Amino acid sequence: MANRIDHTFECLRASDRKAFIAYVAAGDPCFDESLRILKALDDAGADIIELGLPFSDPLADGIVNQMAAERALKSGMTTARVLELVRAFRVTSETPLVLFTYLNPVFTYGFEAFHRDAAAAGADGVLLLDLPPDEALDREMAAGAHGLRRIRLIAPNTPPERMAMLADASEGFIYALSRTGVTGAHGGPSEHLSEMVESIRRHSRVPVCVGFGISTPEQAGMVAAAADGVIVGSAIVKQVELHPDAPAEAVGRFVQPLIDAVKQVRGAGS
């Protein structure tokens, strides 16, 4: 079976469309509601979903995602439970799932075992946030061995040599940060976004998707015009915090206009 991420981008290219990628924290606010949130994103038309593993020391995350991780951990979420959530989602959906995680939970679970079990559960890719690039090729052989795509992060201040190395080693799609800083920080995408995307494309034919600071349909449309996909995270997670009584419904309402804005954009991608 072809990897779902690869298949999704093949279909998007064939229909001249850009991808909408949603990020949520697994287990926020609890297992059952988290599954409903995943289904709400799926029903709204998200092309790919990033599922964050809750971790007690998420250094790259802003306060919104930190609080989401705290809520998930308090609800009893563990790495094993995240994989159960993936299996539960797979019962009704083939939408690609990317596990977005720090190294600590992966090492605690067991590096090889994590990738094996993630693939068996139905995950399609892994983004290891704090994996040093110099260690990536050796460490990530486990992901490739189980058919998981290895997603890379590239920031605006990534040196050209390292950008070339990361882009060349990327699979599935490249997560390009629209600006520096932690997730959920103030400010929209950088005005130099198009130049950054083109710089990355010179080193890779893998789709370039942009995230960080995207929270409105206007911003989503602007980013979609420059990149192959749009990634929205903290703005979605914030809906869970703001609407504790009905988070799945709130998430669905929030993402629909963003997804619609991305779907309206046409143009050649990678």
Short mmCIF file of C-alpha atoms in Angstrom, two decimals:
data_model
loop_
_atom_site.label_atom_id
_atom_site.label_comp_id
_atom_site.label_asym_id
_atom_site.label_seq_id
_atom_site.Cartn_x
_atom_site.Cartn_y
_atom_site.Cartn_z
CA MET A 1 0.00 0.00 0.00
CA ALA A 2 1.30 3.46 -0.95
CA ASN A 3 2.01 5.87 1.87
CA ARG A 4 -1.07 8.01 2.49
CA ILE A 5 0.92 11.25 2.55
CA ASP A 6 2.43 10.55 -0.87
CA HIS A 7 -0.96 9.54 -2.26
CA THR A 8 -2.60 12.69 -0.88
CA PHE A 9 -0.10 15.00 -2.56
CA GLU A 10 -0.39 13.07 -5.82
CA CYS A 11 -4.15 13.64 -5.75
CA LEU A 12 -3.72 17.31 -4.83
CA ARG A 13 -1.30 17.88 -7.71
CA ALA A 14 -3.67 16.14 -10.11
CA SER A 15 -6.49 18.48 -9.08
CA ASP A 16 -4.23 21.57 -8.92
CA ARG A 17 -4.93 22.06 -5.22
CA LYS A 18 -2.96 22.93 -2.11
CA ALA A 19 -2.96 20.95 1.15
CA PHE A 20 -4.56 22.01 4.41
CA ILE A 21 -2.72 20.41 7.34
CA ALA A 22 -4.16 20.67 10.85
CA TYR A 23 -2.28 20.17 14.10
CA VAL A 24 -3.93 19.08 17.36
CA ALA A 25 -2.60 17.70 20.62
CA ALA A 26 -3.42 14.02 21.12
CA GLY A 27 -5.62 13.49 24.15
CA ASP A 28 -6.63 17.13 24.56
CA PRO A 29 -8.88 17.42 26.46
CA CYS A 30 -9.32 13.62 26.76
CA PHE A 31 -9.12 10.51 24.59
CA ASP A 32 -12.76 10.37 23.48
CA GLU A 33 -13.05 14.09 22.76
CA SER A 34 -9.72 14.03 20.95
CA LEU A 35 -11.07 11.33 18.64
CA ARG A 36 -14.13 13.48 17.97
CA ILE A 37 -11.85 16.42 17.15
CA LEU A 38 -9.91 14.29 14.65
CA LYS A 39 -13.18 13.28 13.01
CA ALA A 40 -14.33 16.92 12.92
CA LEU A 41 -11.14 17.91 11.10
CA ASP A 42 -11.60 15.01 8.71
CA ASP A 43 -15.22 15.94 8.02
CA ALA A 44 -14.24 19.57 7.41
CA GLY A 45 -11.82 18.48 4.70
CA ALA A 46 -8.35 18.53 6.28
CA ASP A 47 -5.94 16.80 3.90
CA ILE A 48 -3.42 15.75 6.57
CA ILE A 49 -3.55 15.84 10.37
CA GLU A 50 -0.55 16.29 12.64
CA LEU A 51 -1.03 14.68 16.02
CA GLY A 52 1.16 16.03 18.80
CA LEU A 53 2.37 13.64 21.49
CA PRO A 54 1.96 15.33 24.88
CA PHE A 55 5.25 16.01 26.63
CA SER A 56 5.96 17.72 29.94
CA ASP A 57 8.76 19.95 28.62
CA PRO A 58 7.78 21.15 25.12
CA LEU A 59 10.48 23.78 24.57
CA ALA A 60 9.51 24.69 21.00
CA ASP A 61 5.86 25.28 21.88
CA GLY A 62 4.14 28.46 22.95
CA ILE A 63 1.72 28.70 25.85
CA VAL A 64 -1.32 27.46 23.90
CA ASN A 65 0.29 24.15 22.95
CA GLN A 66 1.98 23.83 26.33
CA MET A 67 -1.40 24.05 28.05
CA ALA A 68 -2.85 21.53 25.60
CA ALA A 69 -0.07 19.07 26.43
CA GLU A 70 -0.73 19.64 30.13
CA ARG A 71 -4.45 18.93 29.70
CA ALA A 72 -3.68 15.77 27.74
CA LEU A 73 -1.20 14.49 30.32
CA LYS A 74 -3.65 15.18 33.13
CA SER A 75 -6.28 13.15 31.28
CA GLY A 76 -3.93 10.16 31.36
CA MET A 77 -2.55 10.37 27.83
CA THR A 78 0.60 8.35 27.17
CA THR A 79 2.49 7.43 24.03
CA ALA A 80 0.75 4.05 24.01
CA ARG A 81 -2.63 5.79 24.28
CA VAL A 82 -1.71 8.08 21.38
CA LEU A 83 -1.17 5.00 19.24
CA GLU A 84 -4.55 3.69 20.41
CA LEU A 85 -6.02 7.00 19.25
CA VAL A 86 -4.43 6.52 15.84
CA ARG A 87 -5.92 3.02 15.61
CA ALA A 88 -9.35 4.31 16.60
CA PHE A 89 -9.21 7.03 13.93
CA ARG A 90 -8.15 4.50 11.30
CA VAL A 91 -11.39 2.56 11.77
CA THR A 92 -13.26 5.25 9.85
CA SER A 93 -10.67 7.34 7.97
CA GLU A 94 -7.74 7.09 5.57
CA THR A 95 -6.66 10.72 6.08
CA PRO A 96 -2.88 10.79 6.65
CA LEU A 97 -1.62 11.21 10.21
CA VAL A 98 1.80 12.59 11.15
CA LEU A 99 3.07 12.09 14.70
CA PHE A 100 4.63 15.32 15.92
CA THR A 101 6.88 14.64 18.89
CA TYR A 102 9.95 15.40 20.93
CA LEU A 103 12.61 12.73 21.30
CA ASN A 104 12.04 12.04 25.00
CA PRO A 105 8.69 10.19 24.63
CA VAL A 106 10.12 8.20 21.72
CA PHE A 107 13.23 7.10 23.60
CA THR A 108 11.14 6.29 26.68
CA TYR A 109 8.87 4.07 24.58
CA GLY A 110 11.82 2.61 22.66
CA PHE A 111 13.02 4.15 19.39
CA GLU A 112 12.60 1.11 17.16
CA ALA A 113 9.44 -0.04 18.94
CA PHE A 114 7.85 3.40 18.58
CA HIS A 115 8.28 3.49 14.82
CA ARG A 116 7.17 -0.13 14.44
CA ASP A 117 4.05 0.36 16.55
CA ALA A 118 3.23 3.76 15.04
CA ALA A 119 3.24 2.27 11.55
CA ALA A 120 1.18 -0.71 12.70
CA ALA A 121 -1.37 1.62 14.30
CA GLY A 122 -1.82 3.53 11.06
CA ALA A 123 0.48 6.55 11.27
CA ASP A 124 2.03 7.76 8.03
CA GLY A 125 4.88 10.03 9.08
CA VAL A 126 6.93 11.23 12.03
CA LEU A 127 8.35 14.65 12.82
CA LEU A 128 10.98 14.49 15.56
CA LEU A 129 11.23 18.08 16.72
CA ASP A 130 14.51 18.03 18.59
CA LEU A 131 16.42 15.38 16.65
CA PRO A 132 19.83 16.91 15.76
CA PRO A 133 20.24 16.96 11.96
CA ASP A 134 23.64 15.30 12.24
CA GLU A 135 22.02 12.28 13.93
CA ALA A 136 18.92 12.17 11.77
CA LEU A 137 20.06 9.84 9.01
CA ASP A 138 21.13 7.07 11.37
CA ARG A 139 18.29 7.50 13.84
CA GLU A 140 15.53 7.78 11.26
CA MET A 141 16.34 4.55 9.45
CA ALA A 142 13.79 3.04 11.85
CA ALA A 143 11.07 5.23 10.37
CA GLY A 144 11.94 4.35 6.79
CA ALA A 145 12.09 0.66 7.60
CA HIS A 146 8.42 0.77 8.60
CA GLY A 147 7.21 2.95 5.74
CA LEU A 148 6.86 6.13 7.78
CA ARG A 149 7.75 9.37 6.03
CA ARG A 150 10.41 11.44 7.81
CA ILE A 151 9.19 15.03 7.95
CA ARG A 152 11.79 17.79 8.40
CA LEU A 153 11.54 21.30 9.83
CA ILE A 154 13.26 24.18 8.06
CA ALA A 155 13.30 27.65 9.62
CA PRO A 156 13.92 31.02 7.95
CA ASN A 157 17.29 31.27 9.69
CA THR A 158 18.47 27.78 8.73
CA PRO A 159 21.94 28.14 7.14
CA PRO A 160 21.97 27.39 3.38
CA GLU A 161 24.16 24.30 3.74
CA ARG A 162 21.92 22.80 6.41
CA MET A 163 18.78 23.76 4.47
CA ALA A 164 20.12 21.84 1.49
CA MET A 165 20.88 18.81 3.67
CA LEU A 166 17.46 18.84 5.36
CA ALA A 167 15.56 19.39 2.13
CA ASP A 168 17.43 16.61 0.37
CA ALA A 169 16.68 14.17 3.21
CA SER A 170 13.00 15.11 3.55
CA GLU A 171 10.13 12.76 2.77
CA GLY A 172 6.38 13.25 2.56
CA PHE A 173 6.52 17.03 2.86
CA ILE A 174 8.80 19.70 4.29
CA TYR A 175 7.50 21.72 7.25
CA ALA A 176 8.76 25.23 6.56
CA LEU A 177 8.42 27.67 9.45
CA SER A 178 7.03 31.00 8.31
CA ARG A 179 9.08 32.76 10.98
CA THR A 180 11.29 32.03 13.96
CA GLY A 181 10.11 31.64 17.56
CA VAL A 182 7.82 29.27 19.41
CA THR A 183 4.44 28.06 18.19
CA GLY A 184 1.52 30.40 18.66
CA ALA A 185 3.63 33.56 18.95
CA HIS A 186 2.14 36.80 17.71
CA GLY A 187 2.53 37.89 14.13
CA GLY A 188 1.53 36.39 10.83
CA PRO A 189 3.66 34.76 8.15
CA SER A 190 6.87 36.46 7.05
CA GLU A 191 6.79 38.84 4.11
CA HIS A 192 9.76 36.90 2.73
CA LEU A 193 7.79 33.64 2.62
CA SER A 194 7.86 33.20 -1.16
CA GLU A 195 11.63 33.59 -1.30
CA MET A 196 12.08 31.01 1.45
CA VAL A 197 9.83 28.47 -0.27
CA GLU A 198 11.67 28.92 -3.56
CA SER A 199 15.01 28.47 -1.79
CA ILE A 200 13.85 25.16 -0.35
CA ARG A 201 12.44 23.99 -3.68
CA ARG A 202 15.85 24.40 -5.29
CA HIS A 203 17.03 21.50 -3.12
CA SER A 204 14.02 19.15 -3.14
CA ARG A 205 10.98 18.08 -5.11
CA VAL A 206 9.16 17.17 -1.89
CA PRO A 207 6.10 19.42 -1.26
CA VAL A 208 6.83 22.48 0.88
CA CYS A 209 4.15 23.26 3.47
CA VAL A 210 4.25 26.34 5.67
CA GLY A 211 3.16 26.77 9.27
CA PHE A 212 3.52 29.12 12.28
CA GLY A 213 1.39 32.23 12.74
CA ILE A 214 -1.51 31.28 10.46
CA SER A 215 -4.93 31.88 11.98
CA THR A 216 -7.20 33.56 9.42
CA PRO A 217 -8.59 32.59 5.99
CA GLU A 218 -6.72 35.55 4.48
CA GLN A 219 -3.39 34.34 5.85
CA ALA A 220 -4.14 30.77 4.80
CA GLY A 221 -4.90 31.87 1.25
CA MET A 222 -1.74 33.98 1.07
CA VAL A 223 0.45 31.10 2.25
CA ALA A 224 -1.27 28.63 -0.08
CA ALA A 225 -0.42 30.88 -3.03
CA ALA A 226 3.28 30.56 -2.21
CA ALA A 227 3.57 26.99 -0.93
CA ASP A 228 2.23 23.48 -1.53
CA GLY A 229 0.32 23.41 1.73
CA VAL A 230 -0.76 25.38 4.78
CA ILE A 231 -0.26 24.17 8.35
CA VAL A 232 -2.44 25.54 11.16
CA GLY A 233 -1.82 24.48 14.74
CA SER A 234 -2.05 26.79 17.73
CA ALA A 235 -5.12 28.60 16.40
CA ILE A 236 -6.95 25.25 16.24
CA VAL A 237 -5.69 24.12 19.64
CA LYS A 238 -6.93 27.42 21.10
CA GLN A 239 -10.49 26.45 20.14
CA VAL A 240 -10.25 23.42 22.43
CA GLU A 241 -9.26 25.69 25.30
CA LEU A 242 -11.98 28.26 24.56
CA HIS A 243 -14.82 25.76 24.12
CA PRO A 244 -14.35 23.00 26.73
CA ASP A 245 -18.01 21.94 26.53
CA ALA A 246 -17.99 21.25 22.78
CA PRO A 247 -14.42 21.42 21.44
CA ALA A 248 -14.94 19.21 18.39
CA GLU A 249 -17.79 21.35 17.13
CA ALA A 250 -15.78 24.52 17.75
CA VAL A 251 -12.78 23.13 15.88
CA GLY A 252 -14.94 22.16 12.92
CA ARG A 253 -16.49 25.63 12.73
CA PHE A 254 -13.10 27.32 13.01
CA VAL A 255 -11.23 25.36 10.36
CA GLN A 256 -13.93 25.33 7.68
CA PRO A 257 -13.31 28.86 6.35
CA LEU A 258 -9.55 28.29 6.44
CA ILE A 259 -9.90 25.06 4.48
CA ASP A 260 -12.24 26.77 2.01
CA ALA A 261 -9.67 29.55 1.51
CA VAL A 262 -6.91 27.05 0.78
CA LYS A 263 -9.09 25.07 -1.62
CA GLN A 264 -9.76 28.20 -3.67
CA VAL A 265 -6.07 28.65 -4.45
CA ARG A 266 -4.83 27.17 -7.69
CA GLY A 267 -1.36 27.16 -9.13
CA ALA A 268 1.68 25.03 -9.76
CA GLY A 269 3.39 23.61 -6.71
CA SER A 270 6.47 21.48 -6.42
#
